[in-house]
Amino acid sequence: MARMRTKRNIPARMEKCHERWFDAPMLNKGKWREACGFPEDIPVWLEIGCGKGKFCTEMALRHPEVLYIAMERDASVTLAAIEKAHELEIPNLFFIRGDAGIIENYFAENEVNRIFLNFSDPWTRQNKPKRRLTYRDFLNKYKVMMREGGAIEFKTDNDDLFDFSLNEFEETGFTLEDVTRDLHNSEWNEENIRTEFEQKFADQGITIKRVVAKM
Ligand SMILES: C[S@@+](CC[C@H](N)C(=O)[O-])C[C@H]1O[C@@H](n2cnc3c(N)ncnc32)[C@H](O)[C@@H]1O
């Protein structure tokens, strides 16, 4: 019942937070900074599959010096994230409700400085590695969008997906840095922001894997 009520209300609730998202985000391709009212030299950070928005809201608050764009394909999940950002009145956080499968339609060459992939769907049981957001076809698209010196930060609970991703990063010419298979017991734990899924996995005793892949 509650779930249906939430879904029915999506358009009205989205409308209330209209300053956080765009009707036609593809029109911002190549001009995200201008579209969001920021100067041309501000770094753009992009999170793909932001879920309910804990990570992106905390990151945008911690980094007012960047323009943070969060992408999510599920409508009700995107709404939860947008409402969080709206409530907190975060000026540097904007959302795209869309599918990373066509990410090249949203971002132009050299437009993004950093990409965050947190607990991306592993597609292990379905055995569909090409759908993974760290599959080489995705990485090659990200490379085109990213500025020199850019990096992708990738976190997962899944060992298979992590090993696969390390290989895909290397095969597509990224350099691996800050690799850990136990982020929460590493030197990076203090600065780490836990996502919703990350907390859930940590509560189950699952160690978190993380890599920073540099261009
Ligand atoms: C396992 S959840 C993780 C959510 C969040 N990042 C976290 O760590 O709590 C994966 C999220 O990625 C989104 N997602 C999966 N594939 C996507 C795609 N191709 N484009 C945009 N979002 C996607 C899903 O809808 C889901 O919300």
PDB file of C-alpha atoms and ligand atoms in Angstrom:
ATOM      1  CA  MET A   1       0.000   0.000   0.000  1.00  0.00           C
ATOM      2  CA  ALA A   2       2.581   2.503   1.160  1.00  0.00           C
ATOM      3  CA  ARG A   3       4.760   1.675  -1.842  1.00  0.00           C
ATOM      4  CA  MET A   4       1.922   2.383  -4.315  1.00  0.00           C
ATOM      5  CA  ARG A   5       1.089   5.668  -2.615  1.00  0.00           C
ATOM      6  CA  THR A   6       4.725   6.747  -2.917  1.00  0.00           C
ATOM      7  CA  LYS A   7       4.823   5.912  -6.617  1.00  0.00           C
ATOM      8  CA  ARG A   8       1.593   7.740  -7.362  1.00  0.00           C
ATOM      9  CA  ASN A   9       2.988  10.866  -5.795  1.00  0.00           C
ATOM     10  CA  ILE A  10       6.228  10.948  -7.737  1.00  0.00           C
ATOM     11  CA  PRO A  11       5.396  13.736 -10.248  1.00  0.00           C
ATOM     12  CA  ALA A  12       3.960  16.096  -7.612  1.00  0.00           C
ATOM     13  CA  ARG A  13       6.814  15.489  -5.212  1.00  0.00           C
ATOM     14  CA  MET A  14       9.402  15.887  -7.987  1.00  0.00           C
ATOM     15  CA  GLU A  15       7.796  19.185  -8.932  1.00  0.00           C
ATOM     16  CA  LYS A  16       8.321  20.515  -5.390  1.00  0.00           C
ATOM     17  CA  CYS A  17      12.081  19.994  -5.770  1.00  0.00           C
ATOM     18  CA  HIS A  18      12.367  21.230  -9.338  1.00  0.00           C
ATOM     19  CA  GLU A  19      15.447  23.342  -8.664  1.00  0.00           C
ATOM     20  CA  ARG A  20      17.446  20.106  -8.147  1.00  0.00           C
ATOM     21  CA  TRP A  21      16.779  18.425 -11.518  1.00  0.00           C
ATOM     22  CA  PHE A  22      16.114  19.169 -15.193  1.00  0.00           C
ATOM     23  CA  ASP A  23      13.210  18.264 -17.494  1.00  0.00           C
ATOM     24  CA  ALA A  24      15.596  17.583 -20.369  1.00  0.00           C
ATOM     25  CA  PRO A  25      19.031  16.849 -18.857  1.00  0.00           C
ATOM     26  CA  MET A  26      20.485  15.821 -22.234  1.00  0.00           C
ATOM     27  CA  LEU A  27      20.255  19.468 -23.273  1.00  0.00           C
ATOM     28  CA  ASN A  28      22.880  20.208 -20.604  1.00  0.00           C
ATOM     29  CA  LYS A  29      25.442  18.056 -22.398  1.00  0.00           C
ATOM     30  CA  GLY A  30      28.603  20.136 -22.688  1.00  0.00           C
ATOM     31  CA  LYS A  31      27.247  22.908 -20.456  1.00  0.00           C
ATOM     32  CA  TRP A  32      26.500  21.451 -17.032  1.00  0.00           C
ATOM     33  CA  ARG A  33      28.401  24.153 -15.205  1.00  0.00           C
ATOM     34  CA  GLU A  34      26.486  26.932 -16.947  1.00  0.00           C
ATOM     35  CA  ALA A  35      23.138  25.118 -16.609  1.00  0.00           C
ATOM     36  CA  CYS A  36      23.616  24.766 -12.854  1.00  0.00           C
ATOM     37  CA  GLY A  37      24.833  28.356 -12.454  1.00  0.00           C
ATOM     38  CA  PHE A  38      28.487  27.622 -11.711  1.00  0.00           C
ATOM     39  CA  PRO A  39      31.687  29.007 -13.244  1.00  0.00           C
ATOM     40  CA  GLU A  40      33.494  27.137 -16.014  1.00  0.00           C
ATOM     41  CA  ASP A  41      36.477  26.262 -13.827  1.00  0.00           C
ATOM     42  CA  ILE A  42      34.538  24.447 -11.082  1.00  0.00           C
ATOM     43  CA  PRO A  43      35.220  20.684 -10.907  1.00  0.00           C
ATOM     44  CA  VAL A  44      32.287  18.433 -11.812  1.00  0.00           C
ATOM     45  CA  TRP A  45      31.920  15.201  -9.847  1.00  0.00           C
ATOM     46  CA  LEU A  46      29.467  12.601 -11.079  1.00  0.00           C
ATOM     47  CA  GLU A  47      27.970   9.716  -9.126  1.00  0.00           C
ATOM     48  CA  ILE A  48      26.309   6.951 -11.130  1.00  0.00           C
ATOM     49  CA  GLY A  49      23.623   4.893  -9.369  1.00  0.00           C
ATOM     50  CA  CYS A  50      23.362   7.206  -6.361  1.00  0.00           C
ATOM     51  CA  GLY A  51      20.525   5.288  -4.711  1.00  0.00           C
ATOM     52  CA  LYS A  52      18.676   7.173  -1.989  1.00  0.00           C
ATOM     53  CA  GLY A  53      21.328   9.860  -1.815  1.00  0.00           C
ATOM     54  CA  LYS A  54      23.185   9.514   1.478  1.00  0.00           C
ATOM     55  CA  PHE A  55      26.613   9.584  -0.174  1.00  0.00           C
ATOM     56  CA  CYS A  56      25.944  12.392  -2.647  1.00  0.00           C
ATOM     57  CA  THR A  57      24.355  14.695  -0.077  1.00  0.00           C
ATOM     58  CA  GLU A  58      27.238  14.223   2.354  1.00  0.00           C
ATOM     59  CA  MET A  59      29.843  14.609  -0.407  1.00  0.00           C
ATOM     60  CA  ALA A  60      28.265  17.781  -1.796  1.00  0.00           C
ATOM     61  CA  LEU A  61      28.085  19.286   1.691  1.00  0.00           C
ATOM     62  CA  ARG A  62      31.689  18.333   2.400  1.00  0.00           C
ATOM     63  CA  HIS A  63      32.861  19.718  -0.953  1.00  0.00           C
ATOM     64  CA  PRO A  64      31.144  23.045  -1.666  1.00  0.00           C
ATOM     65  CA  GLU A  65      33.991  23.734  -4.120  1.00  0.00           C
ATOM     66  CA  VAL A  66      32.626  21.174  -6.609  1.00  0.00           C
ATOM     67  CA  LEU A  67      29.488  20.804  -8.682  1.00  0.00           C
ATOM     68  CA  TYR A  68      28.125  17.371  -7.816  1.00  0.00           C
ATOM     69  CA  ILE A  69      25.767  15.579 -10.193  1.00  0.00           C
ATOM     70  CA  ALA A  70      24.068  12.363  -9.128  1.00  0.00           C
ATOM     71  CA  MET A  71      22.519   9.974 -11.636  1.00  0.00           C
ATOM     72  CA  GLU A  72      19.978   7.274 -10.852  1.00  0.00           C
ATOM     73  CA  ARG A  73      17.648   5.321 -13.097  1.00  0.00           C
ATOM     74  CA  ASP A  74      14.968   4.242 -10.625  1.00  0.00           C
ATOM     75  CA  ALA A  75      12.298   6.956 -10.309  1.00  0.00           C
ATOM     76  CA  SER A  76      11.240   6.427  -6.694  1.00  0.00           C
ATOM     77  CA  VAL A  77      14.834   6.035  -5.533  1.00  0.00           C
ATOM     78  CA  THR A  78      15.828   9.230  -7.376  1.00  0.00           C
ATOM     79  CA  LEU A  79      12.952  11.027  -5.709  1.00  0.00           C
ATOM     80  CA  ALA A  80      14.172   9.988  -2.254  1.00  0.00           C
ATOM     81  CA  ALA A  81      17.633  11.405  -3.048  1.00  0.00           C
ATOM     82  CA  ILE A  82      16.252  14.610  -4.543  1.00  0.00           C
ATOM     83  CA  GLU A  83      14.016  15.232  -1.527  1.00  0.00           C
ATOM     84  CA  LYS A  84      16.983  14.767   0.786  1.00  0.00           C
ATOM     85  CA  ALA A  85      19.019  17.364  -1.156  1.00  0.00           C
ATOM     86  CA  HIS A  86      16.045  19.720  -1.303  1.00  0.00           C
ATOM     87  CA  GLU A  87      15.436  19.481   2.439  1.00  0.00           C
ATOM     88  CA  LEU A  88      19.091  20.161   3.211  1.00  0.00           C
ATOM     89  CA  GLU A  89      19.145  23.038   0.685  1.00  0.00           C
ATOM     90  CA  ILE A  90      22.405  21.852  -0.853  1.00  0.00           C
ATOM     91  CA  PRO A  91      23.271  24.369  -3.576  1.00  0.00           C
ATOM     92  CA  ASN A  92      25.916  22.349  -5.451  1.00  0.00           C
ATOM     93  CA  LEU A  93      24.000  19.075  -5.900  1.00  0.00           C
ATOM     94  CA  PHE A  94      21.853  18.275  -8.953  1.00  0.00           C
ATOM     95  CA  PHE A  95      20.252  15.080 -10.228  1.00  0.00           C
ATOM     96  CA  ILE A  96      19.728  13.218 -13.454  1.00  0.00           C
ATOM     97  CA  ARG A  97      17.029  10.600 -13.581  1.00  0.00           C
ATOM     98  CA  GLY A  98      18.469   8.459 -16.327  1.00  0.00           C
ATOM     99  CA  ASP A  99      20.311   5.355 -17.437  1.00  0.00           C
ATOM    100  CA  ALA A 100      24.092   5.180 -17.560  1.00  0.00           C
ATOM    101  CA  GLY A 101      23.746   2.931 -20.590  1.00  0.00           C
ATOM    102  CA  ILE A 102      23.418   6.114 -22.638  1.00  0.00           C
ATOM    103  CA  ILE A 103      25.707   8.295 -20.523  1.00  0.00           C
ATOM    104  CA  GLU A 104      27.345   9.723 -23.625  1.00  0.00           C
ATOM    105  CA  ASN A 105      24.066  11.535 -24.321  1.00  0.00           C
ATOM    106  CA  TYR A 106      24.365  13.453 -21.035  1.00  0.00           C
ATOM    107  CA  PHE A 107      28.034  14.456 -20.905  1.00  0.00           C
ATOM    108  CA  ALA A 108      30.407  15.850 -23.512  1.00  0.00           C
ATOM    109  CA  GLU A 109      34.130  15.250 -23.865  1.00  0.00           C
ATOM    110  CA  ASN A 110      36.257  16.554 -20.974  1.00  0.00           C
ATOM    111  CA  GLU A 111      33.264  17.598 -18.897  1.00  0.00           C
ATOM    112  CA  VAL A 112      33.690  15.543 -15.721  1.00  0.00           C
ATOM    113  CA  ASN A 113      36.554  15.522 -13.216  1.00  0.00           C
ATOM    114  CA  ARG A 114      35.664  12.579 -11.020  1.00  0.00           C
ATOM    115  CA  ILE A 115      33.230   9.661 -11.117  1.00  0.00           C
ATOM    116  CA  PHE A 116      31.885   7.674  -8.161  1.00  0.00           C
ATOM    117  CA  LEU A 117      30.496   4.163  -8.544  1.00  0.00           C
ATOM    118  CA  ASN A 118      29.210   2.850  -5.236  1.00  0.00           C
ATOM    119  CA  PHE A 119      27.906  -0.698  -4.884  1.00  0.00           C
ATOM    120  CA  SER A 120      26.945  -0.967  -8.517  1.00  0.00           C
ATOM    121  CA  ASP A 121      24.759  -3.939  -9.362  1.00  0.00           C
ATOM    122  CA  PRO A 122      27.100  -6.967  -9.743  1.00  0.00           C
ATOM    123  CA  TRP A 123      25.064  -8.879 -12.375  1.00  0.00           C
ATOM    124  CA  THR A 124      26.811 -11.998 -11.113  1.00  0.00           C
ATOM    125  CA  ARG A 125      23.860 -14.327 -10.711  1.00  0.00           C
ATOM    126  CA  GLN A 126      22.470 -13.355 -14.096  1.00  0.00           C
ATOM    127  CA  ASN A 127      25.958 -13.711 -15.594  1.00  0.00           C
ATOM    128  CA  LYS A 128      25.697 -10.486 -17.578  1.00  0.00           C
ATOM    129  CA  PRO A 129      29.118  -8.845 -17.141  1.00  0.00           C
ATOM    130  CA  LYS A 130      28.503  -6.425 -20.009  1.00  0.00           C
ATOM    131  CA  ARG A 131      25.835  -4.731 -17.866  1.00  0.00           C
ATOM    132  CA  ARG A 132      28.306  -3.940 -15.095  1.00  0.00           C
ATOM    133  CA  LEU A 133      29.039  -0.225 -14.812  1.00  0.00           C
ATOM    134  CA  THR A 134      32.745  -1.125 -14.767  1.00  0.00           C
ATOM    135  CA  TYR A 135      32.610  -3.155 -17.991  1.00  0.00           C
ATOM    136  CA  ARG A 136      35.158  -1.834 -20.484  1.00  0.00           C
ATOM    137  CA  ASP A 137      32.551  -0.307 -22.815  1.00  0.00           C
ATOM    138  CA  PHE A 138      31.336   1.870 -19.912  1.00  0.00           C
ATOM    139  CA  LEU A 139      34.917   2.716 -18.870  1.00  0.00           C
ATOM    140  CA  ASN A 140      35.753   3.820 -22.404  1.00  0.00           C
ATOM    141  CA  LYS A 141      32.725   6.123 -22.398  1.00  0.00           C
ATOM    142  CA  TYR A 142      33.723   7.565 -19.000  1.00  0.00           C
ATOM    143  CA  LYS A 143      37.233   8.190 -20.334  1.00  0.00           C
ATOM    144  CA  VAL A 144      35.874  10.370 -23.108  1.00  0.00           C
ATOM    145  CA  MET A 145      33.793  12.403 -20.637  1.00  0.00           C
ATOM    146  CA  MET A 146      36.597  12.826 -18.121  1.00  0.00           C
ATOM    147  CA  ARG A 147      39.169  15.596 -17.902  1.00  0.00           C
ATOM    148  CA  GLU A 148      42.877  14.895 -17.751  1.00  0.00           C
ATOM    149  CA  GLY A 149      43.935  13.857 -14.256  1.00  0.00           C
ATOM    150  CA  GLY A 150      40.433  12.559 -13.552  1.00  0.00           C
ATOM    151  CA  ALA A 151      39.664   9.447 -11.552  1.00  0.00           C
ATOM    152  CA  ILE A 152      36.959   6.903 -10.860  1.00  0.00           C
ATOM    153  CA  GLU A 153      36.321   5.858  -7.269  1.00  0.00           C
ATOM    154  CA  PHE A 154      34.750   2.444  -7.067  1.00  0.00           C
ATOM    155  CA  LYS A 155      33.451   0.682  -3.955  1.00  0.00           C
ATOM    156  CA  THR A 156      31.804  -2.731  -3.716  1.00  0.00           C
ATOM    157  CA  ASP A 157      31.035  -5.559  -1.324  1.00  0.00           C
ATOM    158  CA  ASN A 158      31.370  -8.120  -4.109  1.00  0.00           C
ATOM    159  CA  ASP A 159      34.709  -9.922  -4.588  1.00  0.00           C
ATOM    160  CA  ASP A 160      33.923 -11.141  -8.113  1.00  0.00           C
ATOM    161  CA  LEU A 161      32.866  -7.704  -9.259  1.00  0.00           C
ATOM    162  CA  PHE A 162      35.926  -6.150  -7.627  1.00  0.00           C
ATOM    163  CA  ASP A 163      38.385  -8.511  -9.336  1.00  0.00           C
ATOM    164  CA  PHE A 164      36.562  -8.080 -12.638  1.00  0.00           C
ATOM    165  CA  SER A 165      36.649  -4.285 -12.272  1.00  0.00           C
ATOM    166  CA  LEU A 166      40.356  -4.107 -11.398  1.00  0.00           C
ATOM    167  CA  ASN A 167      41.038  -6.031 -14.593  1.00  0.00           C
ATOM    168  CA  GLU A 168      38.713  -3.846 -16.683  1.00  0.00           C
ATOM    169  CA  PHE A 169      40.334  -0.665 -15.312  1.00  0.00           C
ATOM    170  CA  GLU A 170      43.808  -1.952 -16.197  1.00  0.00           C
ATOM    171  CA  GLU A 171      42.754  -3.193 -19.630  1.00  0.00           C
ATOM    172  CA  THR A 172      41.345   0.240 -20.466  1.00  0.00           C
ATOM    173  CA  GLY A 173      44.505   2.087 -19.394  1.00  0.00           C
ATOM    174  CA  PHE A 174      43.642   3.292 -15.887  1.00  0.00           C
ATOM    175  CA  THR A 175      46.230   3.278 -13.101  1.00  0.00           C
ATOM    176  CA  LEU A 176      45.076   1.669  -9.873  1.00  0.00           C
ATOM    177  CA  GLU A 177      45.607   3.587  -6.628  1.00  0.00           C
ATOM    178  CA  ASP A 178      44.528   3.274  -2.997  1.00  0.00           C
ATOM    179  CA  VAL A 179      43.380  -0.306  -3.483  1.00  0.00           C
ATOM    180  CA  THR A 180      41.969  -1.959  -0.387  1.00  0.00           C
ATOM    181  CA  ARG A 181      39.901  -5.066   0.291  1.00  0.00           C
ATOM    182  CA  ASP A 182      38.947  -3.855   3.747  1.00  0.00           C
ATOM    183  CA  LEU A 183      38.174  -0.148   3.521  1.00  0.00           C
ATOM    184  CA  HIS A 184      36.666   0.119   7.002  1.00  0.00           C
ATOM    185  CA  ASN A 185      39.866  -1.170   8.606  1.00  0.00           C
ATOM    186  CA  SER A 186      42.165   0.879   6.403  1.00  0.00           C
ATOM    187  CA  GLU A 187      43.859   4.251   6.643  1.00  0.00           C
ATOM    188  CA  TRP A 188      41.047   5.682   4.495  1.00  0.00           C
ATOM    189  CA  ASN A 189      38.219   4.730   6.847  1.00  0.00           C
ATOM    190  CA  GLU A 190      38.067   8.052   8.661  1.00  0.00           C
ATOM    191  CA  GLU A 191      37.428  10.108   5.525  1.00  0.00           C
ATOM    192  CA  ASN A 192      35.111   7.500   3.988  1.00  0.00           C
ATOM    193  CA  ILE A 193      31.404   8.302   3.668  1.00  0.00           C
ATOM    194  CA  ARG A 194      29.293   5.168   3.955  1.00  0.00           C
ATOM    195  CA  THR A 195      26.468   4.694   1.481  1.00  0.00           C
ATOM    196  CA  GLU A 196      23.146   3.056   2.393  1.00  0.00           C
ATOM    197  CA  PHE A 197      24.221  -0.279   0.886  1.00  0.00           C
ATOM    198  CA  GLU A 198      27.687  -0.017   2.387  1.00  0.00           C
ATOM    199  CA  GLN A 199      26.258   0.273   5.898  1.00  0.00           C
ATOM    200  CA  LYS A 200      23.965  -2.668   5.247  1.00  0.00           C
ATOM    201  CA  PHE A 201      26.872  -4.865   4.091  1.00  0.00           C
ATOM    202  CA  ALA A 202      29.121  -3.706   6.927  1.00  0.00           C
ATOM    203  CA  ASP A 203      26.396  -4.636   9.433  1.00  0.00           C
ATOM    204  CA  GLN A 204      26.444  -8.146   7.928  1.00  0.00           C
ATOM    205  CA  GLY A 205      30.216  -8.356   8.478  1.00  0.00           C
ATOM    206  CA  ILE A 206      31.060  -8.100   4.769  1.00  0.00           C
ATOM    207  CA  THR A 207      34.307  -6.270   4.029  1.00  0.00           C
ATOM    208  CA  ILE A 208      34.212  -3.360   1.615  1.00  0.00           C
ATOM    209  CA  LYS A 209      36.515  -3.221  -1.401  1.00  0.00           C
ATOM    210  CA  ARG A 210      37.642   0.127  -2.885  1.00  0.00           C
ATOM    211  CA  VAL A 211      39.879   1.343  -5.687  1.00  0.00           C
ATOM    212  CA  VAL A 212      40.693   4.724  -7.184  1.00  0.00           C
ATOM    213  CA  ALA A 213      41.319   4.322 -10.911  1.00  0.00           C
ATOM    214  CA  LYS A 214      43.245   7.235 -12.414  1.00  0.00           C
ATOM    215  CA  MET A 215      43.250   8.354 -16.020  1.00  0.00           C
TER     216      MET A 215
HETATM  217  C1  LIG B   1      22.919  -1.626  -5.307  1.00  0.00           C
HETATM  218  S1  LIG B   1      22.267  -0.030  -5.503  1.00  0.00           S
HETATM  219  C2  LIG B   1      23.461   1.018  -4.682  1.00  0.00           C
HETATM  220  C3  LIG B   1      22.898   2.363  -4.327  1.00  0.00           C
HETATM  221  C4  LIG B   1      23.875   3.321  -3.650  1.00  0.00           C
HETATM  222  N1  LIG B   1      24.966   3.671  -4.554  1.00  0.00           N
HETATM  223  C5  LIG B   1      24.424   2.752  -2.381  1.00  0.00           C
HETATM  224  O1  LIG B   1      25.598   2.378  -2.364  1.00  0.00           O
HETATM  225  O2  LIG B   1      23.690   2.680  -1.387  1.00  0.00           O
HETATM  226  C6  LIG B   1      22.604   0.319  -7.210  1.00  0.00           C
HETATM  227  C7  LIG B   1      21.871   1.533  -7.700  1.00  0.00           C
HETATM  228  O3  LIG B   1      22.319   1.835  -9.003  1.00  0.00           O
HETATM  229  C8  LIG B   1      21.202   2.137  -9.818  1.00  0.00           C
HETATM  230  N2  LIG B   1      21.582   1.773 -11.193  1.00  0.00           N
HETATM  231  C9  LIG B   1      21.869   0.531 -11.647  1.00  0.00           C
HETATM  232  N3  LIG B   1      22.175   0.571 -12.951  1.00  0.00           N
HETATM  233  C10 LIG B   1      22.072   1.866 -13.333  1.00  0.00           C
HETATM  234  C11 LIG B   1      22.226   2.533 -14.573  1.00  0.00           C
HETATM  235  N4  LIG B   1      22.558   1.852 -15.689  1.00  0.00           N
HETATM  236  N5  LIG B   1      22.042   3.865 -14.626  1.00  0.00           N
HETATM  237  C12 LIG B   1      21.688   4.555 -13.511  1.00  0.00           C
HETATM  238  N6  LIG B   1      21.508   3.967 -12.294  1.00  0.00           N
HETATM  239  C13 LIG B   1      21.697   2.641 -12.205  1.00  0.00           C
HETATM  240  C14 LIG B   1      20.085   1.270  -9.267  1.00  0.00           C
HETATM  241  O4  LIG B   1      18.797   1.776  -9.604  1.00  0.00           O
HETATM  242  C15 LIG B   1      20.367   1.334  -7.776  1.00  0.00           C
HETATM  243  O5  LIG B   1      19.715   2.419  -7.152  1.00  0.00           O
END
